[in-house]
């Protein structure tokens, strides 16, 4: 494991840098502007953290990649001088598109499907930003989308909230990979193996 | 500056009142909350950006060998393809995704 910036979480850490540094190349943005983009993203993350959740264990992947994508979409809008209103429309659109996304990591590792969901969260942020910059508005306002994400997260079963007990984690290939990595006799769920909650 | 940020509506109200973009509002909020100057906060955020940048590059270099238990080497594949041929999702998107994959490989 190398060093990354959790933005908002380690599992979703690829989205914001992906968006920022590709726009830096295509739109010739200076480092100071990219730092400003992090503050824009932070404003969106703050509101989501206050009104919903940023954790896959609490809200599923929508709370991680969905939030990261919303943060990055807003940042992309302000980086190219879009308005605060457009930035929040972009955030709303990005979060809406990933609403309901479950957290089902194979073998409980932050690798599959997390890595590719970072890719799609990145692409989704750029698409949402482009729409908002064109003047397209989110039908559902940002604050209501955040509230919906919180509600959806609460209704997701525990098996789809980072426990590695549902979804892709329990497909035949998911189980095969888990046995290969954690050992044939390891029947612990990723949740009990991790133990992070008990340490907290 | 009145700085209650409960939701997006609060953010937009402050932006309108102060004629500021979101990033300036957030910088002022962080400064007020932490007691640090805006320059100090900005400098801290710059170091975060630099760590981010490094994590987008590690998976793309020719001699990178990032290998998790399951993933590894995907960022480089995407970069190599976009250097050889026109990406079906556009250059910006292909670059953005290769950076994102690199970060996840560093994290694995």
PDB file of C-alpha atoms in Angstrom:
ATOM      1  CA  UNK A   1       0.000   0.000   0.000  1.00  0.00           C
ATOM      2  CA  UNK A   2       1.331   3.364  -1.052  1.00  0.00           C
ATOM      3  CA  UNK A   3       0.246   6.827  -0.076  1.00  0.00           C
ATOM      4  CA  UNK A   4      -3.007   8.280  -1.323  1.00  0.00           C
ATOM      5  CA  UNK A   5      -5.353  11.031  -0.186  1.00  0.00           C
ATOM      6  CA  UNK A   6      -8.708   9.732   1.011  1.00  0.00           C
ATOM      7  CA  UNK A   7     -11.121  11.895  -0.943  1.00  0.00           C
ATOM      8  CA  UNK A   8     -13.505  11.336   0.676  1.00  0.00           C
ATOM      9  CA  UNK A   9     -12.381   7.752   1.463  1.00  0.00           C
ATOM     10  CA  UNK A  10      -9.437   5.547   0.478  1.00  0.00           C
ATOM     11  CA  UNK A  11     -11.799   3.331  -1.503  1.00  0.00           C
ATOM     12  CA  UNK A  12     -12.893   6.289  -3.612  1.00  0.00           C
ATOM     13  CA  UNK A  13      -9.525   8.051  -3.721  1.00  0.00           C
ATOM     14  CA  UNK A  14      -9.026   7.833  -7.501  1.00  0.00           C
ATOM     15  CA  UNK A  15     -11.960   9.937  -8.651  1.00  0.00           C
ATOM     16  CA  UNK A  16     -10.969  13.447  -7.616  1.00  0.00           C
ATOM     17  CA  UNK A  17      -7.307  13.231  -8.735  1.00  0.00           C
ATOM     18  CA  UNK A  18      -8.431  11.606 -11.993  1.00  0.00           C
ATOM     19  CA  UNK A  19     -10.712  14.509 -12.809  1.00  0.00           C
ATOM     20  CA  UNK A  20      -8.370  17.269 -11.590  1.00  0.00           C
ATOM     21  CA  UNK A  21      -5.197  16.143 -13.307  1.00  0.00           C
ATOM     22  CA  UNK A  22      -6.804  15.316 -16.630  1.00  0.00           C
ATOM     23  CA  UNK A  23      -8.446  18.761 -16.724  1.00  0.00           C
ATOM     24  CA  UNK A  24      -5.087  20.246 -15.749  1.00  0.00           C
ATOM     25  CA  UNK A  25      -3.696  18.851 -19.005  1.00  0.00           C
ATOM     26  CA  UNK A  26      -6.586  19.610 -21.327  1.00  0.00           C
ATOM     27  CA  UNK A  27      -7.391  23.037 -19.890  1.00  0.00           C
ATOM     28  CA  UNK A  28      -3.879  24.130 -18.862  1.00  0.00           C
ATOM     29  CA  UNK A  29      -4.730  24.709 -15.214  1.00  0.00           C
ATOM     30  CA  UNK A  30      -2.131  25.936 -12.731  1.00  0.00           C
ATOM     31  CA  UNK A  31      -1.483  24.186  -9.431  1.00  0.00           C
ATOM     32  CA  UNK A  32      -3.241  26.949  -7.461  1.00  0.00           C
ATOM     33  CA  UNK A  33      -6.394  26.374  -9.487  1.00  0.00           C
ATOM     34  CA  UNK A  34      -6.278  22.659  -8.742  1.00  0.00           C
ATOM     35  CA  UNK A  35      -5.946  23.426  -5.025  1.00  0.00           C
ATOM     36  CA  UNK A  36      -9.045  25.597  -5.377  1.00  0.00           C
ATOM     37  CA  UNK A  37     -10.745  22.618  -6.974  1.00  0.00           C
ATOM     38  CA  UNK A  38     -10.024  20.619  -3.822  1.00  0.00           C
ATOM     39  CA  UNK A  39     -11.811  23.271  -1.762  1.00  0.00           C
ATOM     40  CA  UNK A  40     -14.826  23.140  -4.084  1.00  0.00           C
ATOM     41  CA  UNK A  41     -14.858  19.368  -3.692  1.00  0.00           C
ATOM     42  CA  UNK A  42     -14.490  19.779   0.065  1.00  0.00           C
ATOM     43  CA  UNK A  43     -17.578  21.990   0.254  1.00  0.00           C
ATOM     44  CA  UNK A  44     -19.667  19.290  -1.419  1.00  0.00           C
ATOM     45  CA  UNK A  45     -18.121  16.564   0.746  1.00  0.00           C
ATOM     46  CA  UNK A  46     -18.856  18.571   3.887  1.00  0.00           C
ATOM     47  CA  UNK A  47     -22.547  18.840   3.037  1.00  0.00           C
ATOM     48  CA  UNK A  48     -22.826  15.137   2.180  1.00  0.00           C
ATOM     49  CA  UNK A  49     -21.027  14.154   5.401  1.00  0.00           C
ATOM     50  CA  UNK A  50     -23.370  16.349   7.447  1.00  0.00           C
ATOM     51  CA  UNK A  51     -26.589  15.129   5.848  1.00  0.00           C
ATOM     52  CA  UNK A  52     -25.850  11.572   4.746  1.00  0.00           C
ATOM     53  CA  UNK A  53     -22.662   9.528   4.947  1.00  0.00           C
ATOM     54  CA  UNK A  54     -19.347   9.002   3.184  1.00  0.00           C
ATOM     55  CA  UNK A  55     -18.870   5.441   4.335  1.00  0.00           C
ATOM     56  CA  UNK A  56     -19.516   2.278   2.347  1.00  0.00           C
ATOM     57  CA  UNK A  57     -20.316   0.411   5.550  1.00  0.00           C
ATOM     58  CA  UNK A  58     -23.052   2.923   6.332  1.00  0.00           C
ATOM     59  CA  UNK A  59     -24.359   3.847   2.900  1.00  0.00           C
ATOM     60  CA  UNK A  60     -22.912   1.486   0.301  1.00  0.00           C
ATOM     61  CA  UNK A  61     -20.660   2.457  -2.586  1.00  0.00           C
ATOM     62  CA  UNK A  62     -23.007   5.317  -3.520  1.00  0.00           C
ATOM     63  CA  UNK A  63     -21.737   7.024  -0.339  1.00  0.00           C
ATOM     64  CA  UNK A  64     -18.103   6.548  -1.392  1.00  0.00           C
ATOM     65  CA  UNK A  65     -17.819   6.657  -5.183  1.00  0.00           C
ATOM     66  CA  UNK A  66     -21.098   8.559  -5.449  1.00  0.00           C
ATOM     67  CA  UNK A  67     -19.854  11.246  -3.069  1.00  0.00           C
ATOM     68  CA  UNK A  68     -16.392  11.355  -4.655  1.00  0.00           C
ATOM     69  CA  UNK A  69     -17.982  11.757  -8.062  1.00  0.00           C
ATOM     70  CA  UNK A  70     -20.260  14.555  -6.828  1.00  0.00           C
ATOM     71  CA  UNK A  71     -17.275  16.318  -5.258  1.00  0.00           C
ATOM     72  CA  UNK A  72     -15.208  15.967  -8.427  1.00  0.00           C
ATOM     73  CA  UNK A  73     -18.072  17.111 -10.667  1.00  0.00           C
ATOM     74  CA  UNK A  74     -18.477  20.307  -8.650  1.00  0.00           C
ATOM     75  CA  UNK A  75     -14.722  20.881  -8.724  1.00  0.00           C
ATOM     76  CA  UNK A  76     -14.623  20.405 -12.492  1.00  0.00           C
ATOM     77  CA  UNK A  77     -17.352  23.035 -12.930  1.00  0.00           C
ATOM     78  CA  UNK A  78     -15.577  25.665 -10.833  1.00  0.00           C
ATOM     79  CA  UNK A  79     -12.208  24.869 -12.433  1.00  0.00           C
ATOM     80  CA  UNK A  80     -13.553  26.069 -15.758  1.00  0.00           C
ATOM     81  CA  UNK A  81     -15.342  29.052 -14.182  1.00  0.00           C
ATOM     82  CA  UNK A  82     -18.838  27.632 -13.925  1.00  0.00           C
ATOM     83  CA  UNK A  83     -21.120  29.132 -11.265  1.00  0.00           C
ATOM     84  CA  UNK A  84     -21.707  27.729  -7.755  1.00  0.00           C
ATOM     85  CA  UNK A  85     -25.256  26.840  -8.866  1.00  0.00           C
ATOM     86  CA  UNK A  86     -23.883  24.883 -11.816  1.00  0.00           C
ATOM     87  CA  UNK A  87     -21.376  23.190  -9.509  1.00  0.00           C
ATOM     88  CA  UNK A  88     -24.152  21.917  -7.240  1.00  0.00           C
ATOM     89  CA  UNK A  89     -26.232  20.818 -10.226  1.00  0.00           C
ATOM     90  CA  UNK A  90     -23.206  18.830 -11.404  1.00  0.00           C
ATOM     91  CA  UNK A  91     -22.810  17.322  -7.929  1.00  0.00           C
ATOM     92  CA  UNK A  92     -26.498  16.426  -7.836  1.00  0.00           C
ATOM     93  CA  UNK A  93     -26.390  14.828 -11.292  1.00  0.00           C
ATOM     94  CA  UNK A  94     -23.242  12.844 -10.466  1.00  0.00           C
ATOM     95  CA  UNK A  95     -24.679  11.546  -7.186  1.00  0.00           C
ATOM     96  CA  UNK A  96     -28.047  10.701  -8.761  1.00  0.00           C
ATOM     97  CA  UNK A  97     -26.348   8.605 -11.434  1.00  0.00           C
ATOM     98  CA  UNK A  98     -24.715   6.399  -8.804  1.00  0.00           C
ATOM     99  CA  UNK A  99     -27.635   6.242  -6.390  1.00  0.00           C
ATOM    100  CA  UNK A 100     -28.158   2.721  -5.103  1.00  0.00           C
ATOM    101  CA  UNK A 101     -24.643   1.523  -5.908  1.00  0.00           C
ATOM    102  CA  UNK A 102     -23.817  -1.281  -3.483  1.00  0.00           C
ATOM    103  CA  UNK A 103     -20.545  -2.014  -1.689  1.00  0.00           C
ATOM    104  CA  UNK A 104     -19.562  -5.648  -2.351  1.00  0.00           C
ATOM    105  CA  UNK A 105     -15.769  -5.958  -2.281  1.00  0.00           C
ATOM    106  CA  UNK A 106     -14.305  -9.294  -3.356  1.00  0.00           C
ATOM    107  CA  UNK A 107     -12.445 -10.878  -0.419  1.00  0.00           C
ATOM    108  CA  UNK A 108     -13.175  -7.691   1.520  1.00  0.00           C
ATOM    109  CA  UNK A 109     -10.310  -5.950  -0.256  1.00  0.00           C
ATOM    110  CA  UNK A 110     -10.470  -2.453  -1.688  1.00  0.00           C
ATOM    111  CA  UNK A 111      -9.617  -3.727  -5.163  1.00  0.00           C
ATOM    112  CA  UNK A 112     -12.425  -5.385  -7.078  1.00  0.00           C
ATOM    113  CA  UNK A 113     -14.856  -3.906  -8.038  1.00  0.00           C
ATOM    114  CA  UNK A 114     -13.629  -0.725  -6.292  1.00  0.00           C
ATOM    115  CA  UNK A 115     -10.906   0.122  -8.787  1.00  0.00           C
ATOM    116  CA  UNK A 116     -13.245   0.099 -11.784  1.00  0.00           C
ATOM    117  CA  UNK A 117     -15.920   1.941  -9.865  1.00  0.00           C
ATOM    118  CA  UNK A 118     -13.344   4.678  -9.336  1.00  0.00           C
ATOM    119  CA  UNK A 119     -12.960   4.739 -13.125  1.00  0.00           C
ATOM    120  CA  UNK A 120     -16.686   5.075 -13.659  1.00  0.00           C
ATOM    121  CA  UNK A 121     -17.012   7.664 -10.879  1.00  0.00           C
ATOM    122  CA  UNK A 122     -14.372   9.718 -12.688  1.00  0.00           C
ATOM    123  CA  UNK A 123     -16.115   9.467 -16.052  1.00  0.00           C
ATOM    124  CA  UNK A 124     -19.476  10.189 -14.415  1.00  0.00           C
ATOM    125  CA  UNK A 125     -18.088  13.352 -12.802  1.00  0.00           C
ATOM    126  CA  UNK A 126     -16.877  14.687 -16.150  1.00  0.00           C
ATOM    127  CA  UNK A 127     -20.206  13.895 -17.831  1.00  0.00           C
ATOM    128  CA  UNK A 128     -22.171  15.538 -15.011  1.00  0.00           C
ATOM    129  CA  UNK A 129     -19.928  18.624 -15.106  1.00  0.00           C
ATOM    130  CA  UNK A 130     -20.277  18.949 -18.871  1.00  0.00           C
ATOM    131  CA  UNK A 131     -24.066  18.800 -18.612  1.00  0.00           C
ATOM    132  CA  UNK A 132     -24.197  21.367 -15.807  1.00  0.00           C
ATOM    133  CA  UNK A 133     -21.838  23.711 -17.676  1.00  0.00           C
ATOM    134  CA  UNK A 134     -24.151  23.521 -20.681  1.00  0.00           C
ATOM    135  CA  UNK A 135     -26.931  24.852 -18.462  1.00  0.00           C
ATOM    136  CA  UNK A 136     -28.612  21.516 -17.840  1.00  0.00           C
ATOM    137  CA  UNK A 137     -30.073  21.432 -14.333  1.00  0.00           C
ATOM    138  CA  UNK A 138     -30.636  18.518 -12.020  1.00  0.00           C
ATOM    139  CA  UNK A 139     -34.399  17.986 -11.799  1.00  0.00           C
ATOM    140  CA  UNK A 140     -33.969  17.021  -8.143  1.00  0.00           C
ATOM    141  CA  UNK A 141     -32.007  19.680  -6.207  1.00  0.00           C
ATOM    142  CA  UNK A 142     -28.668  18.733  -4.634  1.00  0.00           C
ATOM    143  CA  UNK A 143     -29.902  18.727  -1.020  1.00  0.00           C
ATOM    144  CA  UNK A 144     -32.787  16.421  -1.899  1.00  0.00           C
ATOM    145  CA  UNK A 145     -30.460  14.059  -3.771  1.00  0.00           C
ATOM    146  CA  UNK A 146     -28.223  13.889  -0.689  1.00  0.00           C
ATOM    147  CA  UNK A 147     -31.240  13.101   1.481  1.00  0.00           C
ATOM    148  CA  UNK A 148     -32.313  10.411  -0.990  1.00  0.00           C
ATOM    149  CA  UNK A 149     -28.819   8.893  -0.925  1.00  0.00           C
ATOM    150  CA  UNK A 150     -28.998   8.723   2.872  1.00  0.00           C
ATOM    151  CA  UNK A 151     -32.420   7.047   2.717  1.00  0.00           C
ATOM    152  CA  UNK A 152     -31.313   4.547   0.076  1.00  0.00           C
ATOM    153  CA  UNK A 153     -28.224   3.740   2.154  1.00  0.00           C
ATOM    154  CA  UNK A 154     -30.331   3.028   5.214  1.00  0.00           C
ATOM    155  CA  UNK A 155     -32.519   0.634   3.276  1.00  0.00           C
ATOM    156  CA  UNK A 156     -29.612  -1.290   1.730  1.00  0.00           C
ATOM    157  CA  UNK A 157     -29.228  -4.691   3.380  1.00  0.00           C
ATOM    158  CA  UNK A 158     -26.077  -5.225   5.467  1.00  0.00           C
ATOM    159  CA  UNK A 159     -24.865  -7.803   2.933  1.00  0.00           C
ATOM    160  CA  UNK A 160     -24.386  -4.938   0.457  1.00  0.00           C
ATOM    161  CA  UNK A 161     -22.624  -2.548   2.818  1.00  0.00           C
ATOM    162  CA  UNK A 162     -18.945  -3.457   2.794  1.00  0.00           C
ATOM    163  CA  UNK A 163     -19.403  -6.788   4.573  1.00  0.00           C
ATOM    164  CA  UNK A 164     -18.333  -8.765   1.480  1.00  0.00           C
ATOM    165  CA  UNK A 165     -21.362 -10.967   2.066  1.00  0.00           C
ATOM    166  CA  UNK A 166     -23.357 -10.053  -1.035  1.00  0.00           C
ATOM    167  CA  UNK A 167     -23.222  -8.937  -4.638  1.00  0.00           C
ATOM    168  CA  UNK A 168     -19.992  -9.565  -6.549  1.00  0.00           C
ATOM    169  CA  UNK A 169     -18.224 -10.770  -3.395  1.00  0.00           C
ATOM    170  CA  UNK A 170     -20.324 -13.940  -3.328  1.00  0.00           C
ATOM    171  CA  UNK A 171     -20.280 -14.765  -7.035  1.00  0.00           C
ATOM    172  CA  UNK A 172     -18.471 -18.057  -7.832  1.00  0.00           C
ATOM    173  CA  UNK A 173     -15.402 -16.109  -8.977  1.00  0.00           C
ATOM    174  CA  UNK A 174     -15.606 -13.769  -5.983  1.00  0.00           C
ATOM    175  CA  UNK A 175     -15.627 -16.720  -3.608  1.00  0.00           C
ATOM    176  CA  UNK A 176     -12.809 -18.462  -5.497  1.00  0.00           C
ATOM    177  CA  UNK A 177     -10.640 -15.349  -5.230  1.00  0.00           C
ATOM    178  CA  UNK A 178     -11.440 -14.983  -1.537  1.00  0.00           C
ATOM    179  CA  UNK A 179     -10.356 -18.586  -0.861  1.00  0.00           C
ATOM    180  CA  UNK A 180      -7.183 -18.105  -2.862  1.00  0.00           C
ATOM    181  CA  UNK A 181      -6.286 -14.923  -0.991  1.00  0.00           C
ATOM    182  CA  UNK A 182      -7.527 -15.644   2.516  1.00  0.00           C
ATOM    183  CA  UNK A 183      -7.036 -19.417   2.527  1.00  0.00           C
ATOM    184  CA  UNK A 184      -9.312 -22.388   1.943  1.00  0.00           C
ATOM    185  CA  UNK A 185     -10.572 -22.596   5.504  1.00  0.00           C
ATOM    186  CA  UNK A 186     -11.169 -18.964   6.044  1.00  0.00           C
ATOM    187  CA  UNK A 187     -14.897 -18.736   6.585  1.00  0.00           C
ATOM    188  CA  UNK A 188     -14.746 -15.384   8.342  1.00  0.00           C
ATOM    189  CA  UNK A 189     -16.603 -12.602   6.651  1.00  0.00           C
ATOM    190  CA  UNK A 190     -14.511  -9.631   5.631  1.00  0.00           C
ATOM    191  CA  UNK A 191     -16.452  -7.701   8.209  1.00  0.00           C
ATOM    192  CA  UNK A 192     -15.376  -9.812  11.175  1.00  0.00           C
ATOM    193  CA  UNK A 193     -11.856 -10.247   9.767  1.00  0.00           C
ATOM    194  CA  UNK A 194     -11.316  -6.520   9.495  1.00  0.00           C
ATOM    195  CA  UNK A 195     -12.217  -5.679  13.087  1.00  0.00           C
ATOM    196  CA  UNK A 196     -11.855  -1.974  12.514  1.00  0.00           C
ATOM    197  CA  UNK A 197     -15.099  -1.169  14.309  1.00  0.00           C
ATOM    198  CA  UNK A 198     -13.996  -2.913  17.510  1.00  0.00           C
ATOM    199  CA  UNK A 199     -10.710  -1.007  17.497  1.00  0.00           C
ATOM    200  CA  UNK A 200     -12.438   2.300  17.049  1.00  0.00           C
TER     201      UNK A 200
ATOM    202  CA  UNK B   1     -18.698  36.174   7.801  1.00  0.00           C
ATOM    203  CA  UNK B   2     -21.792  34.188   8.707  1.00  0.00           C
ATOM    204  CA  UNK B   3     -20.627  30.680   8.193  1.00  0.00           C
ATOM    205  CA  UNK B   4     -23.314  28.202   8.902  1.00  0.00           C
ATOM    206  CA  UNK B   5     -23.066  25.490   6.260  1.00  0.00           C
ATOM    207  CA  UNK B   6     -25.811  22.963   6.930  1.00  0.00           C
ATOM    208  CA  UNK B   7     -26.562  22.102   3.329  1.00  0.00           C
ATOM    209  CA  UNK B   8     -26.179  23.085  -0.296  1.00  0.00           C
ATOM    210  CA  UNK B   9     -28.775  25.833   0.052  1.00  0.00           C
ATOM    211  CA  UNK B  10     -26.640  27.488   2.766  1.00  0.00           C
ATOM    212  CA  UNK B  11     -23.584  27.229   0.504  1.00  0.00           C
ATOM    213  CA  UNK B  12     -25.353  28.892  -2.403  1.00  0.00           C
ATOM    214  CA  UNK B  13     -26.781  31.611  -0.147  1.00  0.00           C
ATOM    215  CA  UNK B  14     -23.278  32.487   1.089  1.00  0.00           C
ATOM    216  CA  UNK B  15     -21.879  32.397  -2.460  1.00  0.00           C
ATOM    217  CA  UNK B  16     -24.579  34.816  -3.620  1.00  0.00           C
ATOM    218  CA  UNK B  17     -24.287  37.132  -0.630  1.00  0.00           C
ATOM    219  CA  UNK B  18     -20.497  37.387  -0.814  1.00  0.00           C
ATOM    220  CA  UNK B  19     -20.214  37.016  -4.595  1.00  0.00           C
ATOM    221  CA  UNK B  20     -17.758  34.177  -4.032  1.00  0.00           C
ATOM    222  CA  UNK B  21     -17.254  30.812  -5.704  1.00  0.00           C
ATOM    223  CA  UNK B  22     -17.660  27.682  -3.585  1.00  0.00           C
ATOM    224  CA  UNK B  23     -13.928  27.203  -3.150  1.00  0.00           C
ATOM    225  CA  UNK B  24     -13.479  30.619  -1.535  1.00  0.00           C
ATOM    226  CA  UNK B  25     -16.389  30.008   0.815  1.00  0.00           C
ATOM    227  CA  UNK B  26     -14.905  26.662   1.813  1.00  0.00           C
ATOM    228  CA  UNK B  27     -11.457  28.152   2.351  1.00  0.00           C
ATOM    229  CA  UNK B  28     -12.924  30.854   4.611  1.00  0.00           C
ATOM    230  CA  UNK B  29     -14.975  28.225   6.458  1.00  0.00           C
ATOM    231  CA  UNK B  30     -11.933  26.046   7.102  1.00  0.00           C
ATOM    232  CA  UNK B  31      -9.907  29.028   8.231  1.00  0.00           C
ATOM    233  CA  UNK B  32     -12.577  30.121  10.671  1.00  0.00           C
ATOM    234  CA  UNK B  33     -13.147  26.585  11.954  1.00  0.00           C
ATOM    235  CA  UNK B  34      -9.461  25.790  12.491  1.00  0.00           C
ATOM    236  CA  UNK B  35      -8.192  29.211  13.580  1.00  0.00           C
ATOM    237  CA  UNK B  36      -5.485  28.991  10.896  1.00  0.00           C
ATOM    238  CA  UNK B  37      -4.967  31.673   8.277  1.00  0.00           C
ATOM    239  CA  UNK B  38      -6.304  31.090   4.778  1.00  0.00           C
ATOM    240  CA  UNK B  39      -2.691  30.970   3.570  1.00  0.00           C
ATOM    241  CA  UNK B  40      -1.917  28.171   6.027  1.00  0.00           C
ATOM    242  CA  UNK B  41      -5.022  26.227   5.018  1.00  0.00           C
ATOM    243  CA  UNK B  42      -4.238  26.691   1.331  1.00  0.00           C
ATOM    244  CA  UNK B  43      -0.682  25.436   1.886  1.00  0.00           C
ATOM    245  CA  UNK B  44      -1.995  22.339   3.706  1.00  0.00           C
ATOM    246  CA  UNK B  45      -4.350  21.619   0.844  1.00  0.00           C
ATOM    247  CA  UNK B  46      -1.497  22.035  -1.641  1.00  0.00           C
ATOM    248  CA  UNK B  47       0.406  19.230   0.063  1.00  0.00           C
ATOM    249  CA  UNK B  48      -2.708  17.034  -0.298  1.00  0.00           C
ATOM    250  CA  UNK B  49      -2.805  17.857  -4.000  1.00  0.00           C
ATOM    251  CA  UNK B  50       0.841  16.917  -4.369  1.00  0.00           C
ATOM    252  CA  UNK B  51       0.274  13.523  -2.749  1.00  0.00           C
ATOM    253  CA  UNK B  52      -2.672  13.048  -5.097  1.00  0.00           C
ATOM    254  CA  UNK B  53      -0.534  13.913  -8.109  1.00  0.00           C
ATOM    255  CA  UNK B  54       2.127  11.446  -7.126  1.00  0.00           C
ATOM    256  CA  UNK B  55      -0.477   8.687  -6.743  1.00  0.00           C
ATOM    257  CA  UNK B  56      -1.818   9.371 -10.256  1.00  0.00           C
ATOM    258  CA  UNK B  57       1.663   8.905 -11.742  1.00  0.00           C
ATOM    259  CA  UNK B  58       2.992   5.857  -9.931  1.00  0.00           C
ATOM    260  CA  UNK B  59       0.819   3.405 -11.830  1.00  0.00           C
ATOM    261  CA  UNK B  60       1.601   4.972 -15.212  1.00  0.00           C
ATOM    262  CA  UNK B  61       5.371   4.922 -15.358  1.00  0.00           C
ATOM    263  CA  UNK B  62       6.979   2.355 -17.662  1.00  0.00           C
ATOM    264  CA  UNK B  63       8.733   0.554 -14.826  1.00  0.00           C
ATOM    265  CA  UNK B  64       5.881   0.655 -12.343  1.00  0.00           C
ATOM    266  CA  UNK B  65       5.057  -2.659 -10.775  1.00  0.00           C
ATOM    267  CA  UNK B  66       2.009  -1.983  -8.646  1.00  0.00           C
ATOM    268  CA  UNK B  67       0.358  -5.267  -7.799  1.00  0.00           C
ATOM    269  CA  UNK B  68      -2.400  -5.784  -5.278  1.00  0.00           C
ATOM    270  CA  UNK B  69      -3.938  -9.156  -4.448  1.00  0.00           C
ATOM    271  CA  UNK B  70      -6.353  -8.853  -7.359  1.00  0.00           C
ATOM    272  CA  UNK B  71      -5.686  -5.687  -9.350  1.00  0.00           C
ATOM    273  CA  UNK B  72      -2.501  -4.244 -10.818  1.00  0.00           C
ATOM    274  CA  UNK B  73      -1.120  -2.920 -14.102  1.00  0.00           C
ATOM    275  CA  UNK B  74      -4.464  -1.683 -15.437  1.00  0.00           C
ATOM    276  CA  UNK B  75      -3.627   2.024 -15.382  1.00  0.00           C
ATOM    277  CA  UNK B  76      -0.587   1.387 -17.575  1.00  0.00           C
ATOM    278  CA  UNK B  77      -2.644  -0.627 -20.063  1.00  0.00           C
ATOM    279  CA  UNK B  78      -5.074   2.241 -20.496  1.00  0.00           C
ATOM    280  CA  UNK B  79      -2.274   4.752 -20.943  1.00  0.00           C
ATOM    281  CA  UNK B  80      -0.504   2.596 -23.505  1.00  0.00           C
ATOM    282  CA  UNK B  81      -3.667   2.184 -25.548  1.00  0.00           C
ATOM    283  CA  UNK B  82      -4.444   5.900 -25.561  1.00  0.00           C
ATOM    284  CA  UNK B  83      -0.888   6.602 -26.755  1.00  0.00           C
ATOM    285  CA  UNK B  84      -1.225   4.194 -29.660  1.00  0.00           C
ATOM    286  CA  UNK B  85      -4.771   4.787 -30.773  1.00  0.00           C
ATOM    287  CA  UNK B  86      -7.733   7.126 -30.437  1.00  0.00           C
ATOM    288  CA  UNK B  87      -9.646   6.352 -27.231  1.00  0.00           C
ATOM    289  CA  UNK B  88     -13.308   5.515 -27.829  1.00  0.00           C
ATOM    290  CA  UNK B  89     -14.290   7.585 -24.774  1.00  0.00           C
ATOM    291  CA  UNK B  90     -12.198  10.619 -25.726  1.00  0.00           C
ATOM    292  CA  UNK B  91      -8.748  11.669 -24.613  1.00  0.00           C
ATOM    293  CA  UNK B  92      -9.771  13.606 -21.482  1.00  0.00           C
ATOM    294  CA  UNK B  93     -11.811  10.684 -20.222  1.00  0.00           C
ATOM    295  CA  UNK B  94      -9.119   8.112 -20.995  1.00  0.00           C
ATOM    296  CA  UNK B  95      -6.493  10.202 -19.201  1.00  0.00           C
ATOM    297  CA  UNK B  96      -8.776  10.823 -16.224  1.00  0.00           C
ATOM    298  CA  UNK B  97      -9.558   7.138 -15.872  1.00  0.00           C
ATOM    299  CA  UNK B  98      -5.910   6.098 -16.185  1.00  0.00           C
ATOM    300  CA  UNK B  99      -5.083   8.474 -13.312  1.00  0.00           C
ATOM    301  CA  UNK B 100      -7.961   7.132 -11.215  1.00  0.00           C
ATOM    302  CA  UNK B 101      -6.852   3.532 -11.793  1.00  0.00           C
ATOM    303  CA  UNK B 102      -3.291   4.435 -10.859  1.00  0.00           C
ATOM    304  CA  UNK B 103      -4.456   5.822  -7.511  1.00  0.00           C
ATOM    305  CA  UNK B 104      -6.479   2.680  -6.754  1.00  0.00           C
ATOM    306  CA  UNK B 105      -3.440   0.532  -7.562  1.00  0.00           C
ATOM    307  CA  UNK B 106      -1.318   2.591  -5.180  1.00  0.00           C
ATOM    308  CA  UNK B 107      -4.014   2.097  -2.530  1.00  0.00           C
ATOM    309  CA  UNK B 108      -4.299  -1.686  -3.113  1.00  0.00           C
TER     310      UNK B 108
END
